[in-house]
Coordinates of C-alpha atoms in Angstrom, one line a residue:
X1 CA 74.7 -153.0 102.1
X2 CA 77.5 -152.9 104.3
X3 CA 77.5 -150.4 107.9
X4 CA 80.1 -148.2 105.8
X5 CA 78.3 -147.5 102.6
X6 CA 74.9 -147.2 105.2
X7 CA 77.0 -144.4 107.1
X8 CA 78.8 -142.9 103.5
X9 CA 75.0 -142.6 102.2
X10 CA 73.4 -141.1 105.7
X11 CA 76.4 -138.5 105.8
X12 CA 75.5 -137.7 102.2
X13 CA 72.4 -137.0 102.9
X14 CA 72.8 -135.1 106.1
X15 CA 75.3 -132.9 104.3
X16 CA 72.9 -132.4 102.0
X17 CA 70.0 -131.3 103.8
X18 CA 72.0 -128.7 105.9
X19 CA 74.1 -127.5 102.2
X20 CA 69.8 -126.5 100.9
X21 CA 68.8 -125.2 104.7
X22 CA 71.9 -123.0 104.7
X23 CA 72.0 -121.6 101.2
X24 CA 67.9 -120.7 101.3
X25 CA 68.8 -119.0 104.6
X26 CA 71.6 -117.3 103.1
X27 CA 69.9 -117.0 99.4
X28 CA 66.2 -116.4 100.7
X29 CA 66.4 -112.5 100.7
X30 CA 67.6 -111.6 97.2
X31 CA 66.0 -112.5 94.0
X32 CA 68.1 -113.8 91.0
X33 CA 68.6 -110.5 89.2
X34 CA 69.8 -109.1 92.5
X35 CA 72.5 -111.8 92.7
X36 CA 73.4 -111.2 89.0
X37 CA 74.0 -107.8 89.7
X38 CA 76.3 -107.7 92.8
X39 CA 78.1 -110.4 90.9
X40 CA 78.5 -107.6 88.1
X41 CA 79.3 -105.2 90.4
X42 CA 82.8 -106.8 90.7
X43 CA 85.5 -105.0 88.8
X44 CA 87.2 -107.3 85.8
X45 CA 90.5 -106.9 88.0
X46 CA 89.2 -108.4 90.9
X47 CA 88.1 -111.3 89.5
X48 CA 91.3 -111.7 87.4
X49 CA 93.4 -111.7 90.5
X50 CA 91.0 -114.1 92.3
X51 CA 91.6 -116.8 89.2
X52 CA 95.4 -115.9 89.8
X53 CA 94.8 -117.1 93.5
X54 CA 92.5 -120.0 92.5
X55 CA 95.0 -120.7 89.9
X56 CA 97.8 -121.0 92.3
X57 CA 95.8 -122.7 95.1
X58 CA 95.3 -126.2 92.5
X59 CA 98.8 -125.3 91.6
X60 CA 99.6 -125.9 95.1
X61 CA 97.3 -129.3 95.6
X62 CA 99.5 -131.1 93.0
X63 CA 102.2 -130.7 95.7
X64 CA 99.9 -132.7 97.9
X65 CA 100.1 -135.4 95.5
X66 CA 103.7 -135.2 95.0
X67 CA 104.6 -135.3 98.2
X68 CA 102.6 -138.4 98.7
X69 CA 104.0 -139.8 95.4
X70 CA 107.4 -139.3 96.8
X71 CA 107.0 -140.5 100.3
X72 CA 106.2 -143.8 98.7
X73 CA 109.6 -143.6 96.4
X74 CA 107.9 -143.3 93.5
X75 CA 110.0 -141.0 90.8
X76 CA 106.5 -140.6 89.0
X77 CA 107.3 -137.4 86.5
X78 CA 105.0 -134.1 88.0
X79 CA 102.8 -133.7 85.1
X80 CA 101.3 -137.0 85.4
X81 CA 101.0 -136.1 89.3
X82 CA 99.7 -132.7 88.4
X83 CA 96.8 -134.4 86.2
X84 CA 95.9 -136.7 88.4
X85 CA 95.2 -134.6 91.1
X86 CA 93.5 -131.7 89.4
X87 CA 91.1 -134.2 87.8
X88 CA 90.7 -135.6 91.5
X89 CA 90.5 -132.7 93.3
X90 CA 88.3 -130.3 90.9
X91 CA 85.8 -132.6 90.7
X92 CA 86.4 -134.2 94.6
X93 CA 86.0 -131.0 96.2
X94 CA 82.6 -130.3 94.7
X95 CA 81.0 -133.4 94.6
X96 CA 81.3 -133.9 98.0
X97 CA 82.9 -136.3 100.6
X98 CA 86.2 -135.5 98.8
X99 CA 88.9 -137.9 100.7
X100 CA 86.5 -141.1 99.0
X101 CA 85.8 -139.3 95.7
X102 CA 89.2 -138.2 94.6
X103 CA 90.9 -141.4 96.5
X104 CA 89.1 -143.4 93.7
X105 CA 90.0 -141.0 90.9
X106 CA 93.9 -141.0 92.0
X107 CA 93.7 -144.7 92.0
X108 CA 92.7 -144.7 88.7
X109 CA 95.6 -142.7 87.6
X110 CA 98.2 -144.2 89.7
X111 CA 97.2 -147.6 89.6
X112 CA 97.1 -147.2 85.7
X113 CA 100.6 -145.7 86.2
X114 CA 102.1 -149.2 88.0
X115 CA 101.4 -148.0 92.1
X116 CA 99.6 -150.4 93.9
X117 CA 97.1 -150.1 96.1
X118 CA 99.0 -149.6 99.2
X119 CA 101.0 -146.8 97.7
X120 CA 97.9 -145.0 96.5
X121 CA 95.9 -145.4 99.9
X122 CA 99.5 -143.5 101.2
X123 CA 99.5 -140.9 98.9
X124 CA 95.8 -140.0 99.7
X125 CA 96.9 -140.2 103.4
X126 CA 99.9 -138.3 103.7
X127 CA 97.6 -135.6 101.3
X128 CA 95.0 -135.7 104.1
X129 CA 97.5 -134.7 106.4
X130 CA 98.9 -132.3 104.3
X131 CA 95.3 -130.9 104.3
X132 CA 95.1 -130.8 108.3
X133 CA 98.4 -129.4 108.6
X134 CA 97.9 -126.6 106.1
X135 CA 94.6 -125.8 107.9
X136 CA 96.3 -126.1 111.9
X137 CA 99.3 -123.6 110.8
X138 CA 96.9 -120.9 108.9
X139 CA 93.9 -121.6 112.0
X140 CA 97.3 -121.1 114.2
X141 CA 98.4 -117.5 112.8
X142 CA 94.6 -116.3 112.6
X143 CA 93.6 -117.1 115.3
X144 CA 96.9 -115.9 117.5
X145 CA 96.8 -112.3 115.6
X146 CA 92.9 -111.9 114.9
X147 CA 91.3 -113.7 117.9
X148 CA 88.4 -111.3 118.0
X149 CA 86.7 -112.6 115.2
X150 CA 86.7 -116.0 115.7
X151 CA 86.2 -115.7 119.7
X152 CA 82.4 -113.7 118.9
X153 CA 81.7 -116.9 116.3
X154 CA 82.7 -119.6 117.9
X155 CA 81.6 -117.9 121.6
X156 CA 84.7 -118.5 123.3
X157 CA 86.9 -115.7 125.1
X158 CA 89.8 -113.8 123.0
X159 CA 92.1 -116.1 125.8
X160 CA 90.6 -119.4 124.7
X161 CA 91.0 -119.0 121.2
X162 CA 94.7 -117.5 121.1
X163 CA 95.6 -120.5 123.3
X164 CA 93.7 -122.8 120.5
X165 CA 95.8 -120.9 117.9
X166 CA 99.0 -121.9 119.9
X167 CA 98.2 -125.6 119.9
X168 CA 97.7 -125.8 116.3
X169 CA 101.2 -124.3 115.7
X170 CA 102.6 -126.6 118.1
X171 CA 100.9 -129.8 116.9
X172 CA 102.9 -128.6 113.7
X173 CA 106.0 -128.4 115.4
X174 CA 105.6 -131.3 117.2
X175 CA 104.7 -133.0 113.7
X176 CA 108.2 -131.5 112.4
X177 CA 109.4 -133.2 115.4
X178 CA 107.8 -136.6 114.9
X179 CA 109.1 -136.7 111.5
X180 CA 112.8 -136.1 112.2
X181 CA 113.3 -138.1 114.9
X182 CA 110.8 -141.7 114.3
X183 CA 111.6 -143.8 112.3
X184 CA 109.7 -146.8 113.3
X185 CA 107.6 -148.2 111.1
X186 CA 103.6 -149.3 111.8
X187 CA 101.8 -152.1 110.4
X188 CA 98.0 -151.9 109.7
X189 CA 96.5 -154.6 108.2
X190 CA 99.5 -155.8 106.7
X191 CA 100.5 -152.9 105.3
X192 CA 103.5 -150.3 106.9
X193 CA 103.4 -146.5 107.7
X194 CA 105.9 -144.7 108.6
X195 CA 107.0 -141.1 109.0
X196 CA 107.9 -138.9 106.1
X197 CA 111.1 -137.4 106.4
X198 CA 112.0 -134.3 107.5
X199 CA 112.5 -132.7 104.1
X200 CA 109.0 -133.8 103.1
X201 CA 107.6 -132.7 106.2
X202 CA 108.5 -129.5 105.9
X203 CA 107.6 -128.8 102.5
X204 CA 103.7 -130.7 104.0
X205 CA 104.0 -127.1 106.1
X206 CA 104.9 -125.1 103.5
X207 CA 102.8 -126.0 100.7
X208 CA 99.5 -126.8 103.3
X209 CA 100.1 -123.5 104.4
X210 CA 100.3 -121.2 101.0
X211 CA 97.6 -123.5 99.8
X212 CA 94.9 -122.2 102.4
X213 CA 96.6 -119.0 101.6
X214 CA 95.9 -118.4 98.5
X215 CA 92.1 -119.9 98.8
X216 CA 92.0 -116.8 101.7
X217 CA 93.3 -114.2 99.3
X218 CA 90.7 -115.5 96.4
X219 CA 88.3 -115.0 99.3
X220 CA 89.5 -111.3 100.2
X221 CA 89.5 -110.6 96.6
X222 CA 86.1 -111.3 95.6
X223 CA 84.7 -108.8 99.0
X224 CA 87.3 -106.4 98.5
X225 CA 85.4 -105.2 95.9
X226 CA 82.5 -103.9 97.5
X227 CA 83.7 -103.5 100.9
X228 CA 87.1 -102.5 103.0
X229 CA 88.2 -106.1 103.7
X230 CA 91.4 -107.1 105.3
X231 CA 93.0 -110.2 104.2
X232 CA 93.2 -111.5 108.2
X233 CA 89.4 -110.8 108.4
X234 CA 88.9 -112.8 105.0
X235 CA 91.2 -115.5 106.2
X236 CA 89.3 -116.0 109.6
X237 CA 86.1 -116.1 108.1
X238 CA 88.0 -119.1 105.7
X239 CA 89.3 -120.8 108.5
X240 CA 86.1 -121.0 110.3
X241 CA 84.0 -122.3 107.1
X242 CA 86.3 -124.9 106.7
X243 CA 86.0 -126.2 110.4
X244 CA 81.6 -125.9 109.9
X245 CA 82.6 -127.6 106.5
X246 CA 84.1 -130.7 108.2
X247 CA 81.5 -130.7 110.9
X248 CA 78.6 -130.7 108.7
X249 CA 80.2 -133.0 105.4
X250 CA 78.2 -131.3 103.1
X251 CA 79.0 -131.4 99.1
X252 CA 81.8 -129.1 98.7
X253 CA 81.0 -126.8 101.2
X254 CA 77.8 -126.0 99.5
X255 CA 75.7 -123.6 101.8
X256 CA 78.2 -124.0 104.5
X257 CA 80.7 -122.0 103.5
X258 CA 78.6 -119.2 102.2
X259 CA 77.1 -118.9 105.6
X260 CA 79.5 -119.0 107.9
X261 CA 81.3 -116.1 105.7
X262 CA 78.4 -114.2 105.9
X263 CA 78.4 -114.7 109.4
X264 CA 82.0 -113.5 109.7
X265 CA 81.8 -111.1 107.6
X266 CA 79.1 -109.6 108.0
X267 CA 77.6 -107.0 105.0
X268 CA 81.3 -106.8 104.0
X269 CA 80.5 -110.3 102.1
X270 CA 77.7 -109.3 99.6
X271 CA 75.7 -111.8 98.1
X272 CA 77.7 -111.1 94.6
X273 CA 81.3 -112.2 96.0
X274 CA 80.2 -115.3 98.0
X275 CA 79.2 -116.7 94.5
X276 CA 81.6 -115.5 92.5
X277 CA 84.2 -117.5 94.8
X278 CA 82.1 -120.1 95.0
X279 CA 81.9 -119.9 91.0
X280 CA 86.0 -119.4 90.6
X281 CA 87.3 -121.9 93.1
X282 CA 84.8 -124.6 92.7
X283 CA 82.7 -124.6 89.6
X284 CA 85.4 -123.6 86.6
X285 CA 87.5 -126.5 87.9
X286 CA 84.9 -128.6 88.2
X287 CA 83.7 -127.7 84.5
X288 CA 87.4 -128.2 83.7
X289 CA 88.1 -131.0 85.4
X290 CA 85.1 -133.3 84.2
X291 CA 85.6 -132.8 80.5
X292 CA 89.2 -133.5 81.2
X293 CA 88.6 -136.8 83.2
X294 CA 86.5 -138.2 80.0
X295 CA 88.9 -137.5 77.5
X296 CA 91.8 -138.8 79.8
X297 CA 89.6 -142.0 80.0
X298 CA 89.4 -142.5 76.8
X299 CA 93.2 -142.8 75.8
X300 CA 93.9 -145.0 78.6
X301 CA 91.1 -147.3 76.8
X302 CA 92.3 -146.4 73.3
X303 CA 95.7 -147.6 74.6
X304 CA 94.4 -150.5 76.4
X305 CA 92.5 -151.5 73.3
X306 CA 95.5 -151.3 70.8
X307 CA 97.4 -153.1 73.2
X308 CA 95.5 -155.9 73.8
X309 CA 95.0 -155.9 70.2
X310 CA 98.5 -156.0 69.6
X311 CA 99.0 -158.8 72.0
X312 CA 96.2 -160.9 70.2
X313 CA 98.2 -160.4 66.9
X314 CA 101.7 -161.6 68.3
X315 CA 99.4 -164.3 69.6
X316 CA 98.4 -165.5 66.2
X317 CA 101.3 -165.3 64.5
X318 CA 103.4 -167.3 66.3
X319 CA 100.4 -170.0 66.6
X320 CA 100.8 -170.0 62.7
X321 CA 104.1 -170.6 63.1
X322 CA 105.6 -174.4 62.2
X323 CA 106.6 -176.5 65.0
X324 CA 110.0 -176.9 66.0
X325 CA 111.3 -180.5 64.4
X326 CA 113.8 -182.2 66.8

């Protein structure tokens, strides 16, 4: 076993241990028909408009893809982009470690779709960084106009935490800047990066952005129904989960998010709307996602088969076939 999968499987574990520490702590005090019933509690319009978000956030994610799909000058059309990385991401994002997961899934796709494996490690990267930048601008704008809330979590000074809210936005801009201006290419291994360009740089910003976005307002949506929440308060509290989220590894979140929200939040996040996101953003697509990734499989093999079967047919014929007499 080699010192990578040694630290894949230790990280795995670690992420696992804190995911069922935090979700007892979090869980311990209310008994499974409490839970169903603050889930209940949640008007049918609530949770309609949290789907809506959740709908738009995935809708959103493809745009990761095709960004990456179009950095490497691929003119691959958006639907196959748009199944490839909800099938990656749906069941990535819950399964844990999701930049190895649903790197292997889109190189199923793509590589079944002609990109080699250079192109496909690209696309996964320049999604990554979609990922961070989306993240550093919404961290940026929270942080800036709400510092409050994050300066009594993370136990810094209202000072501290508007200035870390300014260097977010200007790593963005400086980002912008990188990407307009260098062009020189870097070789890694024998393969070559290089800067998108501007135009996809900018829409890296703007779909990162309304991505994390729309996963806040799914958020707010869910605790608005029991409790006076403002969207800046819900997105602060998202913001910070996702930073304990990367610090811990855990599977999708699991535990993670639900505590630091709670945290945040306060009694403004019952116990009902913490799994009812949990539930809308993670688990449908998941349950969506899986089923879909099967059947997908299987025509790629059905086509593979009839393929190869046609191949071994032409094959046959043409050794029938007399031999030329010259």
């Amino acid at each position: 076993m080699s010192r990578k999968q040694i630290f894949t499987y230790v990280t795995l574990v670690i992420g696992l241990g804190a995911a069922g520490y935090l979700l007892y702590h979090t869980f311990r005090e209310y008994s499974v028909s409490d839970i169903v019933e603050s889930v209940a509690a949640i008007p049918v319009a609530n949770l309609l408009m949290a789907l809506l978000f959740a709908f738009g956030s995935y809708v959103c994610l493809s745009g990761f893809d095709w960004a990456g799909v179009r950095y490497v000058k691929n003119d691959l059309a958006y639907p196959k982009i748009g199944l490839a990385s909800f099938i990656a991401l749906s069941i990535g994002q819950s399964v844990g470690l999701s930049g190895l997961s649903s790197g292997a899934l889109r190189y199923r796709y793509y590589a079944h779709w002609g990109m080699n494996t250079e192109d496909v490690a690209k696309i996964v990267l320049l999604s990554g960084v979609t990922v961070g930048i989306g993240m550093a601008v919404l961290s940026g704008i929270v942080m800036v106009i709400n510092p409050s809330d994050a300066a009594s979590v993370l136990r810094l000074s209202e000072t501290a935490v508007i200035g870390i809210g300014v260097a977010c936005l200007l790593a963005t801009v400086g980002y912008l800047a990188l990407a307009a201006f260098v062009r020189a290419p870097l070789k890694i291994r024998g393969w070559t990066f290089e800067m998108p360009t501007l135009k996809i740089a900018i829409a890296q910003v703007v779909i990162g952005t309304i991505n994390f976005a729309l996963v806040s307002a799914c958020l707010r949506e869910v605790m608005a129904a029991s409790a006076d929440v403002s969207y800046l308060k819900a997105a602060t509290a998202f913001v910070l989960a996702n930073l304990a989220i990367i610090i811990t590894h855990a599977p999708g979140g699991l535990g993670v998010m639900e505590a630091t929200v709670r945290h945040v939040m306060g009694d403004q996040a019952s116990i009902g709307s913490l799994v009812a996101f949990r539930v809308i953003y993670f688990f449908i697509p998941f349950f969506i996602g899986l089923p879909l990734a099967l059947i997908v499989e299987a025509v790629f093999r059905a086509r593979k088969s009839r393929s190869g079967h046609g191949s071994s047919i032409d094959s046959h014929a043409m050794a029938k076939q007399p031999a030329a007499v010259g």
